[in-house]
Coordinates of N, CA and C in Angstrom, one line a residue:
M257 N 4.6 -134.3 -148.9 CA 5.1 -135.7 -148.8 C 6.6 -135.8 -149.0
A258 N 7.3 -135.0 -148.1 CA 8.7 -135.1 -148.1 C 9.2 -136.4 -147.4
R259 N 10.2 -137.0 -147.9 CA 10.7 -138.2 -147.3 C 11.8 -137.9 -146.3
P260 N 11.8 -138.7 -145.2 CA 12.9 -138.5 -144.2 C 14.3 -138.6 -144.9
Q261 N 15.2 -137.8 -144.4 CA 16.6 -137.8 -144.9 C 17.1 -139.2 -144.9
G262 N 17.7 -139.6 -146.0 CA 18.4 -140.9 -146.0 C 17.4 -142.0 -146.6
H263 N 16.1 -141.8 -146.7 CA 15.2 -142.7 -147.3 C 15.2 -142.6 -148.8
R264 N 15.0 -143.8 -149.4 CA 15.0 -143.8 -150.9 C 13.7 -143.0 -151.4
P265 N 13.8 -142.4 -152.5 CA 12.6 -141.7 -153.0 C 11.5 -142.7 -153.4
L266 N 10.3 -142.2 -153.3 CA 9.1 -143.0 -153.8 C 9.2 -143.2 -155.3
V267 N 8.9 -144.4 -155.8 CA 8.8 -144.7 -157.2 C 7.4 -144.5 -157.7
V268 N 7.1 -143.6 -158.6 CA 5.8 -143.3 -159.1 C 5.7 -143.7 -160.5
G269 N 4.8 -144.6 -160.8 CA 4.6 -145.0 -162.2 C 3.8 -144.0 -163.0
H270 N 4.4 -143.4 -164.0 CA 3.8 -142.3 -164.8 C 2.6 -142.9 -165.7
R271 N 1.4 -142.5 -165.4 CA 0.2 -143.1 -166.0 C 0.2 -144.6 -165.9
G272 N 0.7 -145.1 -164.7 CA 0.8 -146.5 -164.5 C 2.2 -146.9 -164.9
N273 N 2.3 -148.1 -165.4 CA 3.6 -148.6 -166.0 C 3.5 -148.4 -167.5
S274 N 3.5 -147.1 -167.9 CA 3.1 -146.7 -169.3 C 4.2 -147.1 -170.3
G275 N 5.4 -147.5 -169.9 CA 6.4 -147.9 -170.8 C 6.1 -149.4 -171.3
L276 N 5.2 -150.1 -170.5 CA 5.0 -151.5 -170.8 C 3.5 -151.8 -171.0
A277 N 2.6 -150.8 -170.8 CA 1.2 -151.1 -170.9 C 0.5 -149.8 -171.3
P278 N -0.7 -149.9 -171.9 CA -1.4 -148.6 -172.3 C -1.7 -147.7 -171.2
E279 N -1.3 -146.5 -171.3 CA -1.3 -145.5 -170.2 C -2.7 -145.3 -169.6
N280 N -2.8 -145.1 -168.3 CA -4.0 -144.7 -167.6 C -5.1 -145.8 -167.7
T281 N -4.7 -147.0 -167.9 CA -5.7 -148.1 -167.9 C -5.4 -149.0 -166.7
A282 N -6.4 -149.9 -166.4 CA -6.3 -150.8 -165.3 C -5.0 -151.7 -165.6
A283 N -4.8 -152.1 -166.8 CA -3.6 -152.9 -167.2 C -2.3 -152.2 -166.8
A284 N -2.2 -150.9 -167.0 CA -1.0 -150.2 -166.7 C -0.8 -150.0 -165.2
F285 N -1.9 -149.9 -164.4 CA -1.8 -149.8 -163.0 C -1.5 -151.1 -162.4
A286 N -2.1 -152.2 -162.9 CA -1.7 -153.5 -162.3 C -0.3 -153.8 -162.6
S287 N 0.2 -153.4 -163.8 CA 1.6 -153.6 -164.1 C 2.5 -152.8 -163.2
A288 N 2.2 -151.6 -162.9 CA 3.0 -150.8 -161.9 C 3.0 -151.4 -160.6
L289 N 1.9 -152.0 -160.1 CA 1.9 -152.7 -158.8 C 2.8 -153.9 -158.8
A290 N 2.7 -154.7 -159.9 CA 3.6 -155.8 -160.0 C 5.0 -155.5 -160.1
A291 N 5.3 -154.3 -160.7 CA 6.7 -153.8 -160.8 C 7.3 -153.3 -159.5
G292 N 6.5 -153.1 -158.5 CA 7.0 -152.7 -157.2 C 6.9 -151.2 -157.0
A293 N 6.2 -150.5 -157.8 CA 6.0 -149.0 -157.6 C 5.3 -148.8 -156.3
D294 N 5.6 -147.6 -155.7 CA 5.0 -147.1 -154.5 C 3.7 -146.4 -154.8
M295 N 3.6 -145.7 -155.9 CA 2.5 -144.9 -156.3 C 2.3 -144.9 -157.8
I296 N 1.2 -144.5 -158.3 CA 1.0 -144.2 -159.7 C 0.5 -142.8 -159.9
E297 N 0.8 -142.2 -161.0 CA 0.4 -140.9 -161.4 C -0.7 -141.1 -162.5
T298 N -1.8 -140.3 -162.5 CA -2.8 -140.4 -163.5 C -3.4 -139.1 -163.7
D299 N -4.1 -139.0 -164.9 CA -4.7 -137.7 -165.3 C -6.2 -137.7 -165.1
V300 N -6.8 -136.7 -164.6 CA -8.2 -136.6 -164.3 C -8.9 -135.6 -165.2
R301 N -10.0 -136.0 -165.8 CA -10.8 -135.1 -166.6 C -12.3 -135.3 -166.2
L302 N -13.1 -134.4 -166.8 CA -14.6 -134.5 -166.5 C -15.3 -134.7 -167.8
S303 N -16.1 -135.8 -167.9 CA -16.9 -136.0 -169.1 C -18.0 -135.0 -169.3
A304 N -18.6 -135.0 -170.5 CA -19.6 -134.0 -170.8 C -20.8 -134.0 -169.8
D305 N -21.0 -135.2 -169.3 CA -22.1 -135.3 -168.3 C -21.7 -135.5 -166.9
G306 N -20.5 -135.0 -166.6 CA -20.0 -134.8 -165.2 C -19.4 -136.0 -164.5
E307 N -18.9 -137.0 -165.3 CA -18.2 -138.1 -164.6 C -16.7 -137.9 -164.7
L308 N -16.0 -138.2 -163.7 CA -14.5 -138.1 -163.7 C -14.0 -139.4 -164.3
F309 N -13.0 -139.1 -165.3 CA -12.4 -140.3 -166.0 C -10.9 -140.0 -166.1
L310 N -10.1 -141.0 -166.4 CA -8.7 -140.9 -166.4 C -8.2 -140.9 -167.9
F311 N -7.6 -139.8 -168.3 CA -7.2 -139.6 -169.7 C -6.2 -138.5 -169.8
H312 N -5.2 -138.6 -170.6 CA -4.2 -137.6 -170.7 C -4.5 -136.6 -171.8
D313 N -4.7 -137.1 -173.1 CA -4.7 -136.2 -174.2 C -6.0 -135.4 -174.3
G314 N -6.0 -134.3 -175.1 CA -7.1 -133.5 -175.3 C -8.2 -134.2 -176.2
T315 N -7.7 -135.1 -177.0 CA -8.6 -135.8 -177.9 C -8.3 -137.3 -177.7
G316 N -9.1 -138.2 -178.3 CA -8.9 -139.6 -178.2 C -8.2 -140.2 -179.3
R317 N -7.7 -139.4 -180.3 CA -7.1 -140.0 -181.5 C -5.9 -140.9 -181.3
R318 N -5.0 -140.4 -180.4 CA -3.7 -141.2 -180.2 C -3.9 -142.5 -179.5
T319 N -4.7 -142.5 -178.5 CA -4.8 -143.7 -177.6 C -6.1 -144.4 -177.6
T320 N -7.0 -144.2 -178.5 CA -8.2 -145.0 -178.6 C -8.6 -145.2 -180.0
N321 N -9.6 -146.0 -180.2 CA -10.1 -146.3 -181.6 C -11.3 -145.3 -181.9
I322 N -11.2 -144.1 -181.4 CA -12.3 -143.1 -181.6 C -12.6 -142.9 -183.1
A323 N -11.6 -142.9 -183.9 CA -11.8 -142.7 -185.4 C -12.7 -143.7 -186.0
E324 N -12.7 -144.9 -185.4 CA -13.6 -146.0 -185.9 C -15.0 -145.9 -185.3
V325 N -15.1 -145.5 -184.0 CA -16.3 -145.5 -183.3 C -17.1 -144.2 -183.6
F326 N -16.4 -143.1 -183.6 CA -17.0 -141.8 -183.9 C -16.2 -141.1 -184.9
P327 N -16.3 -141.6 -186.2 CA -15.4 -141.1 -187.3 C -15.5 -139.6 -187.5
D328 N -16.7 -139.0 -187.2 CA -16.9 -137.6 -187.5 C -16.5 -136.7 -186.3
R329 N -16.0 -137.4 -185.2 CA -15.7 -136.6 -184.0 C -14.3 -137.0 -183.4
A330 N -13.5 -137.6 -184.3 CA -12.2 -138.1 -183.8 C -11.3 -137.0 -183.2
D331 N -11.5 -135.8 -183.6 CA -10.6 -134.7 -183.1 C -11.4 -133.8 -182.2
D332 N -12.6 -134.2 -181.8 CA -13.3 -133.4 -180.8 C -12.7 -133.5 -179.5
P333 N -12.8 -132.5 -178.6 CA -12.3 -132.6 -177.2 C -12.8 -133.9 -176.5
I334 N -11.9 -134.6 -175.9 CA -12.3 -135.8 -175.2 C -13.4 -135.6 -174.1
T335 N -13.4 -134.3 -173.6 CA -14.3 -134.0 -172.6 C -15.7 -133.6 -173.1
S336 N -15.8 -133.6 -174.5 CA -17.1 -133.4 -175.1 C -18.0 -134.6 -175.2
F337 N -17.4 -135.8 -174.8 CA -18.1 -137.0 -174.9 C -18.7 -137.4 -173.5
T338 N -19.9 -138.0 -173.6 CA -20.5 -138.5 -172.3 C -19.8 -139.7 -171.8
A339 N -20.1 -140.1 -170.6 CA -19.5 -141.3 -170.0 C -19.8 -142.5 -170.8
A340 N -21.1 -142.6 -171.2 CA -21.5 -143.8 -172.0 C -20.8 -143.9 -173.3
Q341 N -20.5 -142.7 -173.9 CA -19.7 -142.7 -175.2 C -18.3 -143.1 -174.9
L342 N -17.7 -142.6 -173.9 CA -16.3 -143.0 -173.5 C -16.1 -144.4 -173.3
R343 N -17.2 -145.0 -172.7 CA -17.1 -146.5 -172.4 C -17.1 -147.3 -173.6
R344 N -17.5 -146.8 -174.7 CA -17.5 -147.5 -176.0 C -16.1 -147.6 -176.6
L345 N -15.2 -146.9 -176.1 CA -13.8 -146.8 -176.8 C -12.9 -147.9 -176.3
D346 N -12.0 -148.3 -177.1 CA -10.9 -149.2 -176.8 C -9.7 -148.4 -176.6
A347 N -9.2 -148.4 -175.4 CA -8.0 -147.6 -175.0 C -6.7 -148.5 -174.9
G348 N -6.8 -149.7 -175.4 CA -5.6 -150.6 -175.3 C -5.0 -151.1 -176.5
S349 N -5.7 -151.3 -177.6 CA -5.2 -151.9 -178.8 C -4.1 -151.1 -179.5
W350 N -4.2 -149.7 -179.3 CA -3.2 -148.9 -179.9 C -1.8 -149.3 -179.4
F351 N -1.7 -149.8 -178.2 CA -0.4 -150.1 -177.6 C 0.1 -151.5 -178.0
G352 N -0.9 -152.4 -178.1 CA -0.5 -153.8 -178.4 C -1.8 -154.6 -178.5
E353 N -1.8 -155.6 -179.4 CA -3.0 -156.4 -179.6 C -3.4 -157.1 -178.3
Q354 N -2.4 -157.4 -177.4 CA -2.8 -158.1 -176.2 C -3.6 -157.3 -175.3
F355 N -3.7 -156.0 -175.5 CA -4.5 -155.1 -174.7 C -5.8 -154.7 -175.4
R356 N -6.2 -155.3 -176.5 CA -7.4 -155.0 -177.2 C -8.6 -155.1 -176.2
G357 N -9.4 -154.1 -176.3 CA -10.6 -154.1 -175.4 C -10.4 -153.4 -174.1
E358 N -9.2 -153.0 -173.8 CA -9.0 -152.3 -172.5 C -9.7 -151.0 -172.5
P359 N -10.6 -150.8 -171.5 CA -11.4 -149.6 -171.6 C -10.8 -148.3 -170.9
I360 N -11.3 -147.2 -171.2 CA -11.0 -146.0 -170.5 C -11.5 -146.2 -169.0
L361 N -10.6 -145.9 -168.1 CA -11.0 -146.1 -166.7 C -11.6 -144.9 -166.1
F362 N -12.6 -145.1 -165.3 CA -13.3 -144.0 -164.6 C -12.8 -143.9 -163.2
F363 N -12.9 -142.7 -162.6 CA -12.3 -142.4 -161.3 C -12.8 -143.4 -160.2
S364 N -14.1 -143.7 -160.2 CA -14.6 -144.6 -159.2 C -14.0 -146.0 -159.3
E365 N -13.4 -146.3 -160.4 CA -12.9 -147.7 -160.6 C -11.4 -147.8 -160.2
L366 N -10.8 -146.6 -159.9 CA -9.3 -146.6 -159.7 C -8.9 -147.3 -158.4
P367 N -9.5 -147.1 -157.3 CA -9.0 -147.8 -156.1 C -8.9 -149.3 -156.3
A368 N -9.9 -149.9 -156.9 CA -9.9 -151.4 -157.1 C -8.8 -151.7 -158.1
A369 N -8.6 -150.8 -159.1 CA -7.6 -151.1 -160.1 C -6.2 -151.2 -159.5
V370 N -5.9 -150.4 -158.5 CA -4.6 -150.5 -157.8 C -4.6 -151.4 -156.6
D371 N -5.7 -152.1 -156.5 CA -5.9 -153.1 -155.4 C -5.7 -152.5 -154.0
F372 N -6.0 -151.2 -153.9 CA -5.8 -150.5 -152.6 C -4.4 -150.6 -152.1
S373 N -3.4 -150.9 -153.0 CA -2.1 -151.1 -152.5 C -1.1 -150.1 -153.0
L374 N -1.5 -149.1 -153.8 CA -0.6 -148.1 -154.3 C -1.1 -146.7 -153.9
G375 N -0.2 -145.8 -153.6 CA -0.6 -144.4 -153.5 C -0.9 -143.8 -154.9
I376 N -1.5 -142.7 -154.9 CA -2.0 -142.1 -156.2 C -1.8 -140.6 -156.2
N377 N -1.1 -140.1 -157.3 CA -1.0 -138.7 -157.6 C -2.0 -138.4 -158.7
L378 N -3.0 -137.6 -158.4 CA -4.0 -137.3 -159.4 C -3.7 -135.9 -160.0
E379 N -3.4 -135.9 -161.3 CA -3.2 -134.6 -162.0 C -4.4 -134.1 -162.6
I380 N -4.9 -132.9 -162.2 CA -6.0 -132.3 -162.8 C -5.5 -131.8 -164.2
K381 N -6.0 -132.4 -165.3 CA -5.5 -132.2 -166.6 C -6.3 -131.1 -167.3
A382 N -5.7 -130.0 -167.8 CA -6.4 -129.0 -168.6 C -7.7 -128.6 -167.9
P383 N -7.7 -128.0 -166.7 CA -9.0 -127.8 -166.0 C -9.9 -126.9 -166.8
A384 N -9.4 -126.0 -167.6 CA -10.4 -125.1 -168.4 C -11.3 -126.0 -169.3
E385 N -10.8 -127.2 -169.7 CA -11.7 -128.0 -170.5 C -12.7 -128.9 -169.7
S386 N -12.5 -128.8 -168.4 CA -13.4 -129.6 -167.5 C -13.9 -128.6 -166.4
P387 N -14.7 -127.7 -166.7 CA -15.2 -126.7 -165.7 C -15.8 -127.5 -164.5
G388 N -15.4 -127.1 -163.3 CA -15.9 -127.7 -162.1 C -15.2 -129.0 -161.7
V389 N -14.1 -129.4 -162.4 CA -13.5 -130.6 -162.1 C -12.9 -130.6 -160.6
E390 N -12.5 -129.5 -160.1 CA -11.9 -129.4 -158.8 C -12.9 -129.8 -157.7
Q391 N -14.1 -129.3 -157.8 CA -15.2 -129.5 -156.9 C -15.7 -131.0 -157.0
A392 N -15.7 -131.5 -158.3 CA -16.2 -132.8 -158.5 C -15.2 -133.8 -157.9
L393 N -13.9 -133.5 -158.1 CA -12.8 -134.4 -157.5 C -12.9 -134.4 -156.0
A394 N -13.0 -133.2 -155.4 CA -13.0 -133.1 -154.0 C -14.2 -133.9 -153.4
A395 N -15.4 -133.8 -154.1 CA -16.6 -134.5 -153.6 C -16.4 -136.0 -153.7
A396 N -15.8 -136.4 -154.8 CA -15.6 -137.9 -155.0 C -14.7 -138.4 -153.9
L397 N -13.6 -137.7 -153.7 CA -12.6 -138.2 -152.7 C -13.3 -138.3 -151.3
A398 N -14.1 -137.4 -151.0 CA -14.7 -137.3 -149.7 C -16.0 -138.2 -149.6
G399 N -16.6 -138.5 -150.7 CA -17.9 -139.2 -150.6 C -17.9 -140.6 -151.1
E400 N -16.9 -141.1 -151.8 CA -16.9 -142.5 -152.3 C -16.2 -143.4 -151.3
A401 N -16.9 -144.5 -151.0 CA -16.4 -145.4 -149.9 C -15.0 -146.0 -150.3
D402 N -14.8 -146.3 -151.5 CA -13.6 -146.9 -151.9 C -12.4 -145.9 -151.8
W403 N -12.7 -144.7 -152.1 CA -11.6 -143.7 -152.0 C -11.3 -143.4 -150.5
K404 N -12.3 -143.4 -149.7 CA -12.1 -143.2 -148.2 C -11.2 -144.4 -147.7
R405 N -11.5 -145.6 -148.2 CA -10.7 -146.8 -147.7 C -9.3 -146.6 -148.2
L406 N -9.1 -146.3 -149.5 CA -7.8 -146.1 -150.0 C -7.0 -145.1 -149.3
A407 N -7.6 -143.9 -149.0 CA -6.9 -142.8 -148.3 C -6.5 -143.3 -146.9
Q408 N -7.2 -144.2 -146.3 CA -6.8 -144.7 -145.0 C -5.5 -145.6 -145.0
Q409 N -5.2 -146.1 -146.2 CA -4.1 -147.0 -146.4 C -2.9 -146.5 -147.2
Q410 N -3.2 -145.5 -148.1 CA -2.1 -145.1 -149.0 C -2.2 -143.6 -149.2
P411 N -1.0 -143.0 -149.5 CA -1.0 -141.5 -149.7 C -1.7 -141.1 -151.0
I412 N -2.4 -140.0 -151.0 CA -3.1 -139.5 -152.1 C -2.7 -138.0 -152.3
A413 N -2.3 -137.6 -153.5 CA -2.0 -136.2 -153.7 C -2.7 -135.7 -155.0
V414 N -2.9 -134.5 -155.1 CA -3.5 -133.8 -156.2 C -2.6 -132.8 -156.8
S415 N -2.4 -132.7 -158.1 CA -1.5 -131.7 -158.7 C -2.1 -131.2 -160.0
S416 N -1.5 -130.1 -160.4 CA -1.8 -129.5 -161.7 C -0.8 -128.5 -162.1
F417 N -0.6 -128.3 -163.4 CA 0.2 -127.1 -163.9 C -0.5 -125.8 -163.6
D418 N -1.8 -125.9 -163.5 CA -2.7 -124.7 -163.4 C -2.7 -124.3 -161.9
H419 N -2.1 -123.2 -161.5 CA -2.0 -122.9 -160.1 C -3.4 -122.5 -159.5
A420 N -4.2 -121.9 -160.3 CA -5.6 -121.5 -159.8 C -6.4 -122.8 -159.6
S421 N -6.2 -123.8 -160.4 CA -6.9 -125.1 -160.2 C -6.4 -125.8 -158.9
V422 N -5.1 -125.8 -158.7 CA -4.6 -126.4 -157.5 C -5.2 -125.7 -156.3
R423 N -5.2 -124.4 -156.3 CA -5.8 -123.6 -155.2 C -7.3 -123.9 -155.0
A424 N -8.0 -123.9 -156.1 CA -9.5 -124.2 -156.0 C -9.7 -125.6 -155.4
F425 N -8.9 -126.6 -155.8 CA -9.1 -127.9 -155.2 C -8.8 -127.9 -153.7
H426 N -7.7 -127.2 -153.4 CA -7.3 -127.1 -152.0 C -8.4 -126.5 -151.1
E427 N -9.0 -125.5 -151.7 CA -10.1 -124.8 -150.9 C -11.3 -125.7 -150.7
A428 N -11.5 -126.6 -151.7 CA -12.6 -127.6 -151.6 C -12.3 -128.8 -150.8
A429 N -11.0 -129.1 -150.7 CA -10.6 -130.3 -149.9 C -9.2 -130.0 -149.2
P430 N -9.3 -129.2 -148.2 CA -8.1 -128.7 -147.5 C -7.2 -129.8 -146.9
D431 N -7.8 -131.0 -146.6 CA -7.0 -132.1 -146.0 C -6.3 -133.0 -146.9
V432 N -6.4 -132.7 -148.2 CA -5.7 -133.5 -149.2 C -4.4 -132.8 -149.7
A433 N -3.3 -133.6 -149.7 CA -2.0 -133.0 -150.1 C -2.1 -132.5 -151.6
V434 N -1.6 -131.3 -151.8 CA -1.6 -130.7 -153.1 C -0.2 -130.3 -153.5
F435 N 0.1 -130.5 -154.8 CA 1.4 -130.2 -155.4 C 1.3 -129.3 -156.6
Q436 N 2.3 -128.4 -156.8 CA 2.3 -127.6 -158.0 C 3.2 -128.2 -159.0
L437 N 2.7 -128.5 -160.2 CA 3.5 -129.0 -161.3 C 4.1 -127.8 -162.0
V438 N 5.4 -128.0 -162.3 CA 6.1 -126.9 -163.0 C 7.0 -127.5 -164.1
D439 N 7.1 -126.8 -165.3 CA 7.8 -127.2 -166.4 C 9.3 -126.7 -166.3
G440 N 9.5 -125.5 -165.8 CA 10.8 -124.9 -165.7 C 11.2 -124.8 -164.3
I441 N 12.1 -123.9 -164.0 CA 12.6 -123.6 -162.7 C 11.4 -123.1 -161.8
P442 N 11.2 -123.7 -160.7 CA 10.0 -123.3 -159.8 C 10.1 -121.8 -159.5
D443 N 8.9 -121.1 -159.6 CA 8.8 -119.7 -159.3 C 8.8 -119.6 -157.8
Q444 N 9.9 -119.0 -157.2 CA 10.0 -119.0 -155.8 C 8.9 -118.0 -155.2
A445 N 8.6 -117.0 -155.8 CA 7.6 -116.1 -155.3 C 6.2 -116.7 -155.2
L446 N 5.9 -117.5 -156.3 CA 4.6 -118.2 -156.3 C 4.6 -119.2 -155.2
L447 N 5.7 -120.0 -155.0 CA 5.7 -121.0 -154.0 C 5.7 -120.5 -152.6
A448 N 6.4 -119.4 -152.4 CA 6.4 -118.8 -151.1 C 5.1 -118.2 -150.7
G449 N 4.3 -117.8 -151.7 CA 3.0 -117.3 -151.4 C 1.9 -118.3 -151.3
A450 N 2.2 -119.6 -151.5 CA 1.2 -120.7 -151.4 C 1.7 -121.6 -150.3
R451 N 1.5 -121.2 -149.1 CA 2.0 -122.0 -148.0 C 1.1 -123.3 -147.8
W452 N 0.0 -123.4 -148.5 CA -0.8 -124.6 -148.4 C -0.3 -125.7 -149.3
L453 N 0.7 -125.4 -150.1 CA 1.2 -126.5 -150.9 C 2.1 -127.4 -150.1
Q454 N 2.0 -128.7 -150.5 CA 2.9 -129.7 -149.8 C 4.2 -129.9 -150.6
G455 N 4.2 -129.5 -151.9 CA 5.4 -129.8 -152.6 C 5.3 -129.3 -154.1
V456 N 6.4 -129.6 -154.8 CA 6.5 -129.3 -156.2 C 6.9 -130.5 -157.0
V457 N 6.2 -130.6 -158.2 CA 6.6 -131.7 -159.1 C 7.2 -131.0 -160.3
A458 N 8.5 -131.2 -160.5 CA 9.2 -130.4 -161.5 C 9.7 -131.3 -162.6
N459 N 9.8 -130.7 -163.8 CA 10.5 -131.3 -164.9 C 11.9 -131.6 -164.6
H460 N 12.3 -132.9 -164.6 CA 13.7 -133.2 -164.2 C 14.8 -132.5 -165.0
L461 N 14.5 -132.2 -166.2 CA 15.5 -131.5 -167.1 C 15.8 -130.1 -166.6
S462 N 14.8 -129.5 -165.9 CA 15.1 -128.1 -165.4 C 15.7 -128.1 -164.0
L463 N 15.7 -129.2 -163.3 CA 16.2 -129.2 -161.9 C 17.7 -129.1 -161.8
T464 N 18.1 -128.2 -160.9 CA 19.5 -128.1 -160.6 C 19.7 -128.2 -159.1
A465 N 20.9 -128.4 -158.6 CA 21.1 -128.4 -157.2 C 20.6 -127.2 -156.5
E466 N 20.8 -126.0 -157.2 CA 20.4 -124.7 -156.6 C 18.8 -124.6 -156.5
S467 N 18.1 -125.0 -157.6 CA 16.7 -124.9 -157.6 C 16.1 -125.9 -156.6
A468 N 16.7 -127.1 -156.5 CA 16.2 -128.0 -155.5 C 16.4 -127.5 -154.1
A469 N 17.5 -126.9 -153.8 CA 17.7 -126.3 -152.5 C 16.8 -125.2 -152.2
A470 N 16.4 -124.4 -153.2 CA 15.4 -123.3 -153.0 C 14.1 -123.9 -152.7
V471 N 13.7 -125.0 -153.3 CA 12.4 -125.6 -152.9 C 12.5 -126.1 -151.5
R472 N 13.6 -126.8 -151.2 CA 13.7 -127.3 -149.8 C 13.7 -126.2 -148.8
A473 N 14.2 -125.0 -149.1 CA 14.3 -123.9 -148.2 C 12.9 -123.5 -147.8
L474 N 11.9 -123.7 -148.6 CA 10.5 -123.4 -148.3 C 9.8 -124.5 -147.6
D475 N 10.5 -125.6 -147.3 CA 10.0 -126.7 -146.5 C 9.0 -127.5 -147.4
L476 N 9.2 -127.6 -148.7 CA 8.3 -128.3 -149.6 C 8.9 -129.6 -150.0
G477 N 8.1 -130.6 -150.3 CA 8.6 -131.8 -150.9 C 9.0 -131.6 -152.4
L478 N 9.8 -132.4 -152.9 CA 10.3 -132.2 -154.3 C 10.2 -133.5 -155.0
W479 N 9.4 -133.5 -156.1 CA 9.3 -134.7 -157.0 C 9.7 -134.3 -158.4
A480 N 10.1 -135.2 -159.2 CA 10.5 -134.9 -160.6 C 9.8 -135.9 -161.6
Y481 N 9.5 -135.3 -162.7 CA 8.9 -136.1 -163.8 C 9.7 -135.8 -165.1
T482 N 9.5 -136.6 -166.2 CA 9.3 -138.0 -166.2 C 10.7 -138.6 -166.5
V483 N 11.2 -139.3 -165.5 CA 12.6 -139.6 -165.5 C 12.8 -141.1 -166.1
N484 N 13.4 -141.1 -167.3 CA 13.7 -142.4 -167.9 C 15.1 -142.4 -168.4
G485 N 15.7 -143.6 -168.3 CA 17.1 -143.7 -168.7 C 18.1 -143.5 -167.6
A486 N 19.2 -144.3 -167.7 CA 20.2 -144.3 -166.6 C 20.8 -143.0 -166.3
E487 N 21.2 -142.3 -167.3 CA 21.9 -141.0 -167.1 C 21.0 -140.0 -166.5
Y488 N 19.7 -139.9 -167.0 CA 18.8 -138.9 -166.4 C 18.4 -139.3 -165.0
T489 N 18.3 -140.6 -164.7 CA 17.9 -141.1 -163.4 C 19.0 -140.7 -162.4
E490 N 20.2 -140.9 -162.7 CA 21.3 -140.6 -161.7 C 21.4 -139.1 -161.5
R491 N 21.2 -138.3 -162.5 CA 21.3 -136.9 -162.3 C 20.1 -136.4 -161.5
A492 N 18.9 -136.9 -161.7 CA 17.7 -136.6 -160.9 C 17.9 -137.0 -159.5
L493 N 18.4 -138.2 -159.2 CA 18.5 -138.6 -157.9 C 19.5 -137.8 -157.1
D494 N 20.5 -137.3 -157.8 CA 21.5 -136.5 -157.1 C 20.9 -135.2 -156.5
T495 N 19.7 -134.8 -157.0 CA 19.1 -133.6 -156.4 C 18.4 -133.8 -155.1
G496 N 18.4 -135.1 -154.7 CA 17.7 -135.4 -153.4 C 16.2 -135.4 -153.4
L497 N 15.7 -136.1 -154.4 CA 14.2 -136.1 -154.6 C 13.5 -136.9 -153.6
D498 N 12.2 -136.5 -153.3 CA 11.3 -137.3 -152.5 C 10.6 -138.4 -153.3
A499 N 10.4 -138.1 -154.6 CA 9.7 -139.1 -155.4 C 10.1 -138.9 -156.9
V500 N 10.1 -140.0 -157.6 CA 10.5 -139.9 -159.0 C 9.4 -140.5 -159.9
I501 N 8.9 -139.8 -160.8 CA 7.9 -140.3 -161.7 C 8.5 -140.8 -163.0
T502 N 8.2 -142.0 -163.4 CA 8.9 -142.7 -164.5 C 7.9 -143.5 -165.3
D503 N 8.2 -143.7 -166.6 CA 7.4 -144.6 -167.4 C 7.8 -146.1 -167.1
F504 N 8.9 -146.3 -166.5 CA 9.4 -147.7 -166.2 C 9.7 -147.9 -164.7
P505 N 8.7 -147.9 -163.9 CA 8.9 -148.0 -162.5 C 9.7 -149.3 -162.0
G506 N 9.5 -150.4 -162.8 CA 10.3 -151.6 -162.4 C 11.8 -151.4 -162.5
T507 N 12.2 -150.7 -163.6 CA 13.6 -150.4 -163.8 C 14.2 -149.6 -162.7
L508 N 13.4 -148.5 -162.2 CA 13.8 -147.7 -161.2 C 13.9 -148.4 -159.8
V509 N 12.9 -149.3 -159.6 CA 12.9 -150.1 -158.4 C 14.2 -150.9 -158.3
E510 N 14.5 -151.5 -159.4 CA 15.7 -152.4 -159.5 C 17.0 -151.6 -159.2
R511 N 17.0 -150.4 -159.8 CA 18.2 -149.5 -159.6 C 18.4 -149.1 -158.2
L512 N 17.3 -148.7 -157.6 CA 17.3 -148.2 -156.2 C 17.7 -149.4 -155.2
S513 N 17.1 -150.6 -155.5 CA 17.4 -151.7 -154.7 C 18.9 -152.1 -154.8
A514 N 19.5 -152.0 -156.0 CA 20.9 -152.3 -156.1 C 21.8 -151.3 -155.4
Q515 N 21.3 -150.1 -155.2 CA 22.1 -149.0 -154.5 C 22.0 -149.1 -153.0
S516 N 21.0 -149.8 -152.5 CA 20.8 -149.8 -151.1 C 21.6 -150.9 -150.4

């Protein structure tokens, strides 16, 4: 998903509009849409009984009321809970009282939550904790009617820090764009050996003009995460990004509009 030269980068809401609403919830995604984002980024995990759901942390302690609902299991892996148990949790009140009762969102609910109007970057989160998540994700994208409809209208990409997981997903769904997430300077040998990748999603703090040029030389798209604040934004944009992932998509939309 490289952008044509001269076009502004895509604005991607990190876990939705997570600076203003509880992350990875319908409220955050609706807020990102209202803010003018082009896409949202969200995290995909697999429940204990095999349902795909959207959640970042390894446990529910930070962003849910799990300590109240399951006091003896508050620090258990979030993937050890069944879908029915996950649906009992409040994923909004930790962020603000106005979001009380906001549920954990499930994968099948996401197209409607973005009103079929936003592209989506699906990050496979900690795949070792969700065995089989790549195949489950590929099957859902290919088999669920709402996801087929969304794919006809908006870009969909899948990414992970785990290179083996990205490759496993690509083998299961070769027609879906895949990106390698990296925390440091992209490994050129790894990228050169993975010609099936469409791009790299890099930590903006590690990006330099030289490393960006090296990614470009491999004909790969270049995205950056998680870019907040004016100084960081300007520095990231100077590397010629195709997409910028941010907690405050509305602020970035305004900045880019003022520059055009």
